[in-house]
Short mmCIF file of C-alpha atoms in Angstrom, two decimals:
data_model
loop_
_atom_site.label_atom_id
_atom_site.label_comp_id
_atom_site.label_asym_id
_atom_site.label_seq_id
_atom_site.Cartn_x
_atom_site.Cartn_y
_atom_site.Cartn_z
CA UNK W 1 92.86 58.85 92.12
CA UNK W 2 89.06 57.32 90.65
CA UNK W 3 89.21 58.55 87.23
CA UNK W 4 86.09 60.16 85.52
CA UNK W 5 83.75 57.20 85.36
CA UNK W 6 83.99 56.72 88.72
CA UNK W 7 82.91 60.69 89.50
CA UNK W 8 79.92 60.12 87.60
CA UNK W 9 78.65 57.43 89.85
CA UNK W 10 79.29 59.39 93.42
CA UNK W 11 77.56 62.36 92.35
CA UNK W 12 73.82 62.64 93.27
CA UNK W 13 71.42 65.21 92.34
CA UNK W 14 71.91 68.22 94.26
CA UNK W 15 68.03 68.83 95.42
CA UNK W 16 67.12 65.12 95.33
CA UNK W 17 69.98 63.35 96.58
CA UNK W 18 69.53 60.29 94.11
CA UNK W 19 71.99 59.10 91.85
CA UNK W 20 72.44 60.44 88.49
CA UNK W 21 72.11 58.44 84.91
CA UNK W 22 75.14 59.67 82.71
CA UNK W 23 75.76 59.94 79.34
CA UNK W 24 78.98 61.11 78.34
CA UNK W 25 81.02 60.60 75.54
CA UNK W 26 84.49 60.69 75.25
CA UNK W 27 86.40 61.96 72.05
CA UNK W 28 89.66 60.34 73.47
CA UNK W 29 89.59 57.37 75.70
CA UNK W 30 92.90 57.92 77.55
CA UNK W 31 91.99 61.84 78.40
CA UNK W 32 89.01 62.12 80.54
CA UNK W 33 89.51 66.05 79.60
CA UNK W 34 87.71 65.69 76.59
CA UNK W 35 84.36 64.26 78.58
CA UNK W 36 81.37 66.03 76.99
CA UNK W 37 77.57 65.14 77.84
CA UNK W 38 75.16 65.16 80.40
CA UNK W 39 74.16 64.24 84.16
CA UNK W 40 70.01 63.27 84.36
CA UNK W 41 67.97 63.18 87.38
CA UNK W 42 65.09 60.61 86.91
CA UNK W 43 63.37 62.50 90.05
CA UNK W 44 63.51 66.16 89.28
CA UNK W 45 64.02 66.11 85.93
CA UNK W 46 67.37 68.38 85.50
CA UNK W 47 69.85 68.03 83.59
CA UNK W 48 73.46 68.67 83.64
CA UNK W 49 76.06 69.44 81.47
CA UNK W 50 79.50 68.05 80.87
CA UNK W 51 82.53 69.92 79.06
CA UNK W 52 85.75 68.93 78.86
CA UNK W 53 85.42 66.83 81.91
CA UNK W 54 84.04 68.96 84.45
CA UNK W 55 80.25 68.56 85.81
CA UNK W 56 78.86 71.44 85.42
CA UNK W 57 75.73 72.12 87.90
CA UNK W 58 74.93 75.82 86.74
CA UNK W 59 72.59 77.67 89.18
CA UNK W 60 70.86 81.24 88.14
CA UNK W 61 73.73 83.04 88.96
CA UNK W 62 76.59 81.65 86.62
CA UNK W 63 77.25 83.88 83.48
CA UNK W 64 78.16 81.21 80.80
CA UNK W 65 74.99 79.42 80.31
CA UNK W 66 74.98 79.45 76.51
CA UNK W 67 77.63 76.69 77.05
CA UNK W 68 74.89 74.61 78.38
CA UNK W 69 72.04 75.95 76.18
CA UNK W 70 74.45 74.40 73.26
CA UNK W 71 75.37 71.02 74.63
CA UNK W 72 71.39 70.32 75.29
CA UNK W 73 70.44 71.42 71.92
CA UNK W 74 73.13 69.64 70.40
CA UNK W 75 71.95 65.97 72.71
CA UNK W 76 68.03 66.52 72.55
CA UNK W 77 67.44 64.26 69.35
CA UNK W 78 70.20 61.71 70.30
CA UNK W 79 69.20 60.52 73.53
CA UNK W 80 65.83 57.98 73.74
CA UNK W 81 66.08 57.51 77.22
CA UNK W 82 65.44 61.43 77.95
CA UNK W 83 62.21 62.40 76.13
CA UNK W 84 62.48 65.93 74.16
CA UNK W 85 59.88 67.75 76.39
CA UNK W 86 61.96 67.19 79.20
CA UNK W 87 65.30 68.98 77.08
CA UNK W 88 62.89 71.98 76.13
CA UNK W 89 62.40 72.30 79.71
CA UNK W 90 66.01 72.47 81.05
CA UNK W 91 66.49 75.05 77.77
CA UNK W 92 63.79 77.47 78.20
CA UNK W 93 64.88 77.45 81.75
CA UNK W 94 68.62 78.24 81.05
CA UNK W 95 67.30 80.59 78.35
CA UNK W 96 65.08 82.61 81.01
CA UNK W 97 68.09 82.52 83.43
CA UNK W 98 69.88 83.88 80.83
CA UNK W 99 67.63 86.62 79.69
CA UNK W 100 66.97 87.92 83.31
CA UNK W 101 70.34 87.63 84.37
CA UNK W 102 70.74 90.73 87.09
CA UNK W 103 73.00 93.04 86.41
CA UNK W 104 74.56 93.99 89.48
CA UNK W 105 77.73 93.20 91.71
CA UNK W 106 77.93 89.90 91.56
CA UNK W 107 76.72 89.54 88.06
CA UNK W 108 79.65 92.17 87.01
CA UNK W 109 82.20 90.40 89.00
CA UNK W 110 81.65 86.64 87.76
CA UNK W 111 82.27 88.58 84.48
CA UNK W 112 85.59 90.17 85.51
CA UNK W 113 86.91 86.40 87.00
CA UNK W 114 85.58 84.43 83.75
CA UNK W 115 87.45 86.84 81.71
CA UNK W 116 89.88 87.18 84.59
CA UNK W 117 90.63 83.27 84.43
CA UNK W 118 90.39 82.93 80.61
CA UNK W 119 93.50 85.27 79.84
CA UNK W 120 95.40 82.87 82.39
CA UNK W 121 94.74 79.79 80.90
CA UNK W 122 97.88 79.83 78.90
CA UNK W 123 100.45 81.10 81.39
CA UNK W 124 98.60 79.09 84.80
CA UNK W 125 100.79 75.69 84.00
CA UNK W 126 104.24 77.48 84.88
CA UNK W 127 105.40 77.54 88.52
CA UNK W 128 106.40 81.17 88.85
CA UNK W 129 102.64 81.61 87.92
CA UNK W 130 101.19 79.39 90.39
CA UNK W 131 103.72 81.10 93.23
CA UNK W 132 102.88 84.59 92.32
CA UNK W 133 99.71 84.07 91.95
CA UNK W 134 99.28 82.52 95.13
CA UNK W 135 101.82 83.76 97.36
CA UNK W 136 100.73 86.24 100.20
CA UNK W 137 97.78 83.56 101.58
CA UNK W 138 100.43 80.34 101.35
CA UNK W 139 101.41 80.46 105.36
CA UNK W 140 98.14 79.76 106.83
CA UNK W 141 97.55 77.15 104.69
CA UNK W 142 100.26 75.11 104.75
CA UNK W 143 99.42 75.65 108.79
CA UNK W 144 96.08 74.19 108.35
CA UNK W 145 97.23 71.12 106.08
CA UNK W 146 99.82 70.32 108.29
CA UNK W 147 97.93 70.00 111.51
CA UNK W 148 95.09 68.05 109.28
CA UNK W 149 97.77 65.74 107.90
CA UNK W 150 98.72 64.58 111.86
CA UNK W 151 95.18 64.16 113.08
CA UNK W 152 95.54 60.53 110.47
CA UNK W 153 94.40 58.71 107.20
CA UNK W 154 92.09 61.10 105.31
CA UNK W 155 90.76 59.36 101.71
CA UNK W 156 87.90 61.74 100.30
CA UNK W 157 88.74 65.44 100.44
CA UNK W 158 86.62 68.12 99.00
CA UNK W 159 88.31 72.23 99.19
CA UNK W 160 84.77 74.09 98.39
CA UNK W 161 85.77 77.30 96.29
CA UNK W 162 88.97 75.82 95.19
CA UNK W 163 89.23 78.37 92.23
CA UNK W 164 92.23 77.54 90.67
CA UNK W 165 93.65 75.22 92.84
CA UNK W 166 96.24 77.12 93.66
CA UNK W 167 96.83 75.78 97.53
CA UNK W 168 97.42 72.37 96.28
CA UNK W 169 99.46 73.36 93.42
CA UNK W 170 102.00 74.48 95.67
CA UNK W 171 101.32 71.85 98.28
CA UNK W 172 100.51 68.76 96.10
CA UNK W 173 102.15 66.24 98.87
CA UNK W 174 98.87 66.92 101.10
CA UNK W 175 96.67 64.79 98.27
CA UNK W 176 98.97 62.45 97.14
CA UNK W 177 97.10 60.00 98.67
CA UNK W 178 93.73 61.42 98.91
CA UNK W 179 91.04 61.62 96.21
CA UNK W 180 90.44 65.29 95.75
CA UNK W 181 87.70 66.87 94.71
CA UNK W 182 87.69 70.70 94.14
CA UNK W 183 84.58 73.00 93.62
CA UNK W 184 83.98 76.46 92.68
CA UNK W 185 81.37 79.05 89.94
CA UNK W 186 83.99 79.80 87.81
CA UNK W 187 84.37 77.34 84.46
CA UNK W 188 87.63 78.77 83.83
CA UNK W 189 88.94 78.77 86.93
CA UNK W 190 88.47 74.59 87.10
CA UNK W 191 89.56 74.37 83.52
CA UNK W 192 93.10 76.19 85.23
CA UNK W 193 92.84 73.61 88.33
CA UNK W 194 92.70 70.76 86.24
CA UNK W 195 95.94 71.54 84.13
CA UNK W 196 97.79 71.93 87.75
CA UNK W 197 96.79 69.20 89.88
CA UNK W 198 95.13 65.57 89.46
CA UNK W 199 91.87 65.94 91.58
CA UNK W 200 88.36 65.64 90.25
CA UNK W 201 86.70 69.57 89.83
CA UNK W 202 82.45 70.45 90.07
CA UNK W 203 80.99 73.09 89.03
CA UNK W 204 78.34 74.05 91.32
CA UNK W 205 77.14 76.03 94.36
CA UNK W 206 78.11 75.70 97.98
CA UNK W 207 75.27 75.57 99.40
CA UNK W 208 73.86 73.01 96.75
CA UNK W 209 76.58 69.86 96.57
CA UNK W 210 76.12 67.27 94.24
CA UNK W 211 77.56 64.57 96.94
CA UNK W 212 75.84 62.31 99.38
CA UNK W 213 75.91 63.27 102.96
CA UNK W 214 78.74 62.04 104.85
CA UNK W 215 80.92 61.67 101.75
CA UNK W 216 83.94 63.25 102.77
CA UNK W 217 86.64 62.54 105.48
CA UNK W 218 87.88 66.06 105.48
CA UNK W 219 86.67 69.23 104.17
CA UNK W 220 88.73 72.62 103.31
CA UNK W 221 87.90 76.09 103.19
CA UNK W 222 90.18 78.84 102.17
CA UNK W 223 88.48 82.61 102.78
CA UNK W 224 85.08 80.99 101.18
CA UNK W 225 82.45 81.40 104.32
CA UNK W 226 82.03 85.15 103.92
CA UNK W 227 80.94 84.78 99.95
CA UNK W 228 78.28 82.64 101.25
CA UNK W 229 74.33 83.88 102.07
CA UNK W 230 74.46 83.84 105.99
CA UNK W 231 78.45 83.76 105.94
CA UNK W 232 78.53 81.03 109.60
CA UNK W 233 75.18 79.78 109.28
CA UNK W 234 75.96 78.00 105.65
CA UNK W 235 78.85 75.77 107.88
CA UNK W 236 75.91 73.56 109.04
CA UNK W 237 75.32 72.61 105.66
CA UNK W 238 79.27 71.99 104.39
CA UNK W 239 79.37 69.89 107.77
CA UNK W 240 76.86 67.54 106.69
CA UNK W 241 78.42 66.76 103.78
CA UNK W 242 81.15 65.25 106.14
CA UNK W 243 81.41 61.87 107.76
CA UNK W 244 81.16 61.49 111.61
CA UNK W 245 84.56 61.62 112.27
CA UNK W 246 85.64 63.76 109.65
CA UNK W 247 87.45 67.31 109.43
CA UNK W 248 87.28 70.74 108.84
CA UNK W 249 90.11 73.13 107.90
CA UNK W 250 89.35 76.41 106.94
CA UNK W 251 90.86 80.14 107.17
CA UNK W 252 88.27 82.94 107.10
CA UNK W 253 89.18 86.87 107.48
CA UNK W 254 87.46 87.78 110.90
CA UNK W 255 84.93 91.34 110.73
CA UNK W 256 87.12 94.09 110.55
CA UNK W 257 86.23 96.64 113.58
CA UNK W 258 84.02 99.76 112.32
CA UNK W 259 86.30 102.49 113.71
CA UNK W 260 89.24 101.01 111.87
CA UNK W 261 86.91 100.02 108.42
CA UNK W 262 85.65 103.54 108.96
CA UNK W 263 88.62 105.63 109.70
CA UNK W 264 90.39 108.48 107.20
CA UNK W 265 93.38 106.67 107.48
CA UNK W 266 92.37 102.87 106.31
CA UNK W 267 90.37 105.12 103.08
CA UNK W 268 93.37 106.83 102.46
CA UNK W 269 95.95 104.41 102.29
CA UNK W 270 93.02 102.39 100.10
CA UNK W 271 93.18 104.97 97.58
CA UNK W 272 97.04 105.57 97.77
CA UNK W 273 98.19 101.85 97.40
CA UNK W 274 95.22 100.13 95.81
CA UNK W 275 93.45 103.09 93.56
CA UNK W 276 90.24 102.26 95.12
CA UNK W 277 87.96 102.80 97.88
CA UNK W 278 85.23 100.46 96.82
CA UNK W 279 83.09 98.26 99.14
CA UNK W 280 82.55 94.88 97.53
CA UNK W 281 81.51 90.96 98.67
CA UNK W 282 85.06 89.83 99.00
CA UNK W 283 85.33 93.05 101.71
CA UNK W 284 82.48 90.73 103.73
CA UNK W 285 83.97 88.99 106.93
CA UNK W 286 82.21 86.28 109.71
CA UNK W 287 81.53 86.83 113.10
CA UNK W 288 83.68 84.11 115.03
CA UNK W 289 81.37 84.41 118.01
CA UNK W 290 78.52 83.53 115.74
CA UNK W 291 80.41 80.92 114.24
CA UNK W 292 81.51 79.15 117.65
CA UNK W 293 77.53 78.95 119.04
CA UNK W 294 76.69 77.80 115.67
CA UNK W 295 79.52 74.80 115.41
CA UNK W 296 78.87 74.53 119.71
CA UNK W 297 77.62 70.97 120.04
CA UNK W 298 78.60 69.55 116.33
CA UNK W 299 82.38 69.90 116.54
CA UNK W 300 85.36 69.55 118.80
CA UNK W 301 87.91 72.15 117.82
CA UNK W 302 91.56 70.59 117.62
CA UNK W 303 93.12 74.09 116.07
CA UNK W 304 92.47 77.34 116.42
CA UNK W 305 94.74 79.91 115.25
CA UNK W 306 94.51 83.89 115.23
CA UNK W 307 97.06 86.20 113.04
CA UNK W 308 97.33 89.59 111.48
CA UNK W 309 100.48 90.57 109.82
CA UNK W 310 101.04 93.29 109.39
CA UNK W 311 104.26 92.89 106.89
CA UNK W 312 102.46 91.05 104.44
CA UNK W 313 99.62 93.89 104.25
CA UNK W 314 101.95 96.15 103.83
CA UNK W 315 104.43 94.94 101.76
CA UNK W 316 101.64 93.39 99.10
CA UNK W 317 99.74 96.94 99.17
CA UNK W 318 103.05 98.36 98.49
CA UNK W 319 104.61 95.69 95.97
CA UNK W 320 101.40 94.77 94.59
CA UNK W 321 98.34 96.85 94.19
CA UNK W 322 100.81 100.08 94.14
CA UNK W 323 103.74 98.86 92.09
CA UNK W 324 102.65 96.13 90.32
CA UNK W 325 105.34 93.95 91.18
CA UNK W 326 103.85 90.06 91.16
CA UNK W 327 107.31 87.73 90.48
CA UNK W 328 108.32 84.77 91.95
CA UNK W 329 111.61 85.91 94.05
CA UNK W 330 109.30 89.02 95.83
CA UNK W 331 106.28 86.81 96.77
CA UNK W 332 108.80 84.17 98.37
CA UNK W 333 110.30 87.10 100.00
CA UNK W 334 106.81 87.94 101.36
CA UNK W 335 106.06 84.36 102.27
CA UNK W 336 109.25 84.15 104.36
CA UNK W 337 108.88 87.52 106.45
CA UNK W 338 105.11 86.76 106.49
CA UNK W 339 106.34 83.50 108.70
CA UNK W 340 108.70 85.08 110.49
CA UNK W 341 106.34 87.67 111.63
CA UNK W 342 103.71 85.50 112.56
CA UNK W 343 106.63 83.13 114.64
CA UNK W 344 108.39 86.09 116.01
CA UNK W 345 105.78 89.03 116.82
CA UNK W 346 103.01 86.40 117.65
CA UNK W 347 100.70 88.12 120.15
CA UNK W 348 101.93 91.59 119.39
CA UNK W 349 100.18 91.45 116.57
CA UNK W 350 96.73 92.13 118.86
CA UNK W 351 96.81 95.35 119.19
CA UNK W 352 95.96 95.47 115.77
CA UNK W 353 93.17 93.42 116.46
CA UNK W 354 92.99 89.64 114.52
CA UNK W 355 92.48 89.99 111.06
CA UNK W 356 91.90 85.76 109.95
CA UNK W 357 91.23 82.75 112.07
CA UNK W 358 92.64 79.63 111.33
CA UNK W 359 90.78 76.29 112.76
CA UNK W 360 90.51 72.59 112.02
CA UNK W 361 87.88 71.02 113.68
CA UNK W 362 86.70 66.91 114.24
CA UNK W 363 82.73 66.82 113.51
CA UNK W 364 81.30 64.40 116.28
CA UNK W 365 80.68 60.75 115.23
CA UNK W 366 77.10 60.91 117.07
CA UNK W 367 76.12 63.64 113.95
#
C-alpha cells in the first residue's frame, strides 16, 4: 500500500481537478495516524483539513465542522504561503455552514451515526464486532468480490460509502494486493475503518471526488446509489472516475412494489419486530430499468444477480430488531442459511418479487 505522502499527491481538488499543495505535519513519523494539516487549492481557493490522517473534504451537509473551524484557526498565522484573507474565507464559510445547518432528516441522522460510530470506536477492533456488525449483508458481497477478483489484476480500488469498512474487514484477501481507498460523511466511521483494515480513507461526498478521472481500476458500491440525489443518474459520475477498462461492483436494494410497501401487513410486522413504522432515506431504492438505459452504451455487464431471502429478513427482524440478539455464533448462523437459501430456493424466491441486484460491470475502453 502508498502510505500517506503518497495520498496527498493523487488527490486533486474536487471542483477544479488540479493538484493540491499540502501541508501536513506529523507528530510521529512512523504513524501516518497522527497526520494533522491542510489540503490548498491554488485555483479555487479552499482549503482542507487533515486529522489524524484522514482528508477531510467537508461539504454543507457534514455536522462536525468545528473540527475544521479549529485546525484553520489554529494554521492561519503559521503558513506564508496561504495569505490570512484567504483562511478568514474558508472560516466564515464553515462558520455560516455551521450556523444554518438544516435541521431536518438528514441533519438528525448524520447526528445519530457520528454519535452512533463514536460509542464503537472502542469495541470496532474485535472480530465478533466486525461479524455482528456486519453479518446479514456478507453473502452478496463476497459474490460480487469474487466474480471481480476472476475478471484479472485490479491495482487502484475505491468502495464509495465504505463506512466502516466492514466488507473488507471480513474479506481482507480481496485488497491484499490492491491499494484501497475507502470514502464515506461520517469522521467516525473512517476513524473505525482505519483501525480494521490498511487502505487509505476520504472524507468527502460522492458526487464530489477528490481523484482524477480515470483513477481507478475498479470501483465498489455496497447499498450506496439510493442515498445519492438522482439515486441511477449519479452512476455516470462514479463511472468517470474509472479507467477505460475498469469495473464496477455494486449491490443496490431494487424499489420495493407499492402494494407490498403499502400493505397492513408489511406496517404491521414493521411495528411488531422493528418498533417503527417510519419512512426514512435508507427506505429509498433505484429503478433497475432506469439504471440499465442510463449505463446502456457505457458498460458491458459481466454479472448480474437478483435475490430476496426471505430467511435472512426474517430471521434478523426476529433476532435483531425484535430480540436484540447481535453475537457472533447467530449472525454466522444467518450467513449460512442466508446462502443456502439463495443456492437452494433460487428462483422461488420471485414470487416475492427481487428485493437487491447484484452486478459487476466492465466500463468500455472507448469512454
Amino acid at each position: 500500500m502508498t502510505d500517506s505522502a503518497d495520498l496527498y499527491q493523487v488527490l486533486v481538488c474536487p471542483y477544479e481537478g488540479t493538484k493540491l499543495e499540502s501541508f501536513i505535519e506529523r507528530t510521529d513519523m512512523a504513524d501516518s495516524d497522527n497526520d494533522e494539516g491542510i489540503l490548498f487549492c491554488r485555483y479555487c481557493k479552499r482549503i482542507w483539513t487533515v486529522i489524524e490522517g484522514i482528508p477531510r473534504f467537508v461539504t454543507e451537509g457534514n455536522v462536525d465542522l468545528h473540527r475544521d473551524i479549529e485546525i484553520l484557526e489554529a494554521l492561519r498565522n503559521s503558513i506564508s504561503e496561504i495569505d490570512g484573507s484567504t483562511f478568514d474565507d474558508n472560516i466564515n464559510m464553515l462558520m455560516r455552514w455551521q450556523q444554518t445547518a438544516q435541521k431536518g432528516w438528514a441533519y438528525d441522522e448524520m447526528n445519530y451515526w457520528e454519535d452512533y460510530y463514536e460509542k464503537k470506536l472502542d469495541s470496532a477492533e474485535t472480530p465478533g464486532e466486525i461479524r455482528s456488525t456486519y453479518n446479514r449483508l456478507l453473502p452478496r458481497k463476497r459474490h460480487i468480490l469474487s466474480v471481480l477478483d476472476s475478471q484479472g489484476p485490479i491495482t487502484n480500488v475505491i468502495e464509495v460509502g465504505c463506512g466502516t469498512a466492514g466488507v473488507m474487514s471480513a474479506y481482507q484477501d480481496f485488497i491484499k494486493n490492491k491499494i484501497y481507498f475507502g470514502t464515506d460523511l461520517s469522521f467516525n466511521a473512517l476513524r473505525i475503518a482505519k483501525r480494521r483494515i490498511k487502505g487509505h480513507f476520504i472524507l468527502c461526498d460522492a458526487g464530489s471526488l477528490p481523484f482524477r478521472n480515470g483513477f481507478f481500476d475498479a470501483m465498489l458500491g455496497f447499498g450506496v446509489l439510493h442515498h445519492l440525489p438522482r439515486h441511477e443518474e449519479s452512476l455516470l459520475y462514479l463511472l468517470s472516475k474509472v479507467a477505460g477498462g475498469g469495473w464496477l461492483g455494486f449491490n443496490e436494494k431494487i424499489k420495493t412494489p407499492e402494494s407490498m410497501k403499502n400493505s397492513f401487513i408489511v406496517k404491521a410486522l414493521k411495528i411488531l419486530f422493528m418498533k417503527s413504522a417510519r419512512e426514512h432515506g435508507s427506505e429509498e431504492y433505484i429503478d433497475c430499468d432506469n439504471l440499465f438505459r442510463i449505463l446502456k452504451g457505457s458498460v458491458e455487464f459481466k454479472n448480474i444477480h437478483y435475490e430476496y431471502s426471505i430467511v435472512r429478513d426474517a430471521l434478523v427482524m426476529l433476532l435483531v430488531n425484535s430480540l436484540g440478539i447481535n453475537i457472533k455464533p447467530i449472525t454466522e448462523m444467518v450467513i449460512r442459511l442466508d446462502e443456502a437459501a439463495i443456492k437452494f430456493l433460487g428462483k422461488s424466491f420471485d414470487i416475492f418479487g427481487p428485493k437487491n441486484i447484484l452486478f459487476v460491470a466492465r466500463k468500455k475502453d472507448a469512454l
